[in-house]
Amino acid sequence: MKTILTTLAALAVSTSAAFAHASLATPHAAQGSTYIGVVNIGHGCAGEATLKVRVLIPEGMIAVKPVPKAGWALETVTGAYENSYDYYGTSMTEGVKELIWTGELLDAHFDQFSFRGKLTDTFAVGSTVYFPVVQECANGAERWIEIPAEGQDPHELEGPAPGVKITEPGHSH
């Protein structure tokens, strides 16, 4: 019985930690693939509703298209890429750099914010691509923008950015 209670307690702690920050539903993607990013938002800011969700798109992810949400306004911020990328024979030099959903998500509710884009082959297999997320509320914000240093455990960070581990081309989980 003690083992069962210990296991349940450990599960509760790990589950609450998993929902304590913004995360991506699919944490792996093949190099060069089209990735569907689903950002999980599990709470507001200190009991307040989330009014805005911002997702920064990393350099090297191109042709990004967000999914509109009923009841939420959607804005895309575009700009020049640092590099030129081949997209099915077309050179892409600019595109979406940030996605912004504006609406209301009560603190007691969970929701997902989705987008699609191509992860170019500039991301090395085994690397992690980070998508900084900011949740804005009436009197504050939750900033999931910290990117771990080489070799640092992301769980050590107070506001870790959601990340996607890059796998071999043609390999998915």
Coordinates of C-alpha atoms in Angstrom, one line a residue, residues 15-100:
T15 CA 1.6 15.6 -13.7
S16 CA 1.2 19.0 -12.0
A17 CA 4.6 20.0 -13.2
A18 CA 3.7 19.0 -16.8
F19 CA 0.6 21.3 -16.7
A20 CA 2.4 24.1 -14.8
H21 CA 3.8 25.7 -18.0
A22 CA 3.1 26.1 -21.7
S23 CA 4.1 22.9 -23.6
L24 CA 3.9 21.4 -27.0
A25 CA 1.6 18.4 -27.6
T26 CA 4.1 16.8 -29.9
P27 CA 7.7 17.1 -28.6
H28 CA 9.4 15.4 -31.6
A29 CA 9.6 16.2 -35.3
A30 CA 11.6 14.9 -38.2
Q31 CA 14.2 17.2 -39.8
G32 CA 12.8 18.9 -42.8
S33 CA 9.2 18.0 -42.0
T34 CA 6.0 19.9 -41.8
Y35 CA 5.3 20.2 -38.1
I36 CA 1.9 20.8 -36.5
G37 CA 2.6 22.7 -33.3
V38 CA -0.1 22.6 -30.6
V39 CA 0.7 24.8 -27.7
N40 CA -1.0 23.7 -24.5
I41 CA -2.1 26.4 -22.0
G42 CA -3.2 24.9 -18.7
H43 CA -3.8 27.9 -16.5
G44 CA -3.9 31.7 -16.4
C45 CA -1.7 34.2 -14.4
A46 CA -2.1 33.9 -10.6
G47 CA -5.8 33.1 -10.9
E48 CA -6.5 35.5 -13.8
A49 CA -7.8 34.6 -17.2
T50 CA -5.4 34.5 -20.1
L51 CA -6.3 37.3 -22.5
K52 CA -3.5 36.9 -25.1
V53 CA -1.2 34.1 -26.2
R54 CA 1.9 34.9 -28.2
V55 CA 4.1 32.3 -29.9
L56 CA 7.5 33.3 -31.3
I57 CA 8.5 31.4 -34.4
P58 CA 12.2 30.4 -34.5
E59 CA 14.4 31.2 -37.4
G60 CA 14.4 28.2 -39.7
M61 CA 10.7 27.4 -39.4
I62 CA 9.0 28.7 -42.6
A63 CA 5.6 28.8 -44.3
V64 CA 3.9 29.1 -40.9
K65 CA 0.1 29.1 -40.9
P66 CA -1.9 29.4 -37.6
V67 CA -5.2 27.8 -36.9
P68 CA -8.0 30.4 -36.1
K69 CA -9.9 29.8 -32.9
A70 CA -13.6 30.6 -32.4
G71 CA -14.0 33.6 -30.1
W72 CA -10.4 34.7 -30.5
A73 CA -8.8 37.3 -32.8
L74 CA -5.7 36.1 -34.6
E75 CA -2.8 38.2 -35.7
T76 CA 0.4 37.2 -37.6
V77 CA 3.5 39.3 -37.4
T78 CA 5.7 38.9 -40.4
G79 CA 9.2 40.0 -41.3
A80 CA 12.4 39.1 -43.1
Y81 CA 14.2 35.9 -42.4
E82 CA 17.9 36.0 -41.5
N83 CA 18.5 33.5 -44.3
S84 CA 16.8 32.5 -47.5
Y85 CA 15.1 29.1 -47.5
D86 CA 14.1 26.8 -50.3
Y87 CA 10.4 25.9 -50.1
Y88 CA 9.5 23.5 -52.9
G89 CA 11.6 25.3 -55.4
T90 CA 10.7 28.8 -54.3
S91 CA 13.1 31.0 -52.3
M92 CA 11.5 32.3 -49.1
T93 CA 13.1 35.3 -47.6
E94 CA 10.3 36.4 -45.3
G95 CA 7.4 35.0 -43.4
V96 CA 5.6 34.7 -40.1
K97 CA 7.7 35.5 -37.0
E98 CA 5.1 35.6 -34.3
L99 CA 1.5 34.4 -33.8
I100 CA -0.9 36.3 -31.5

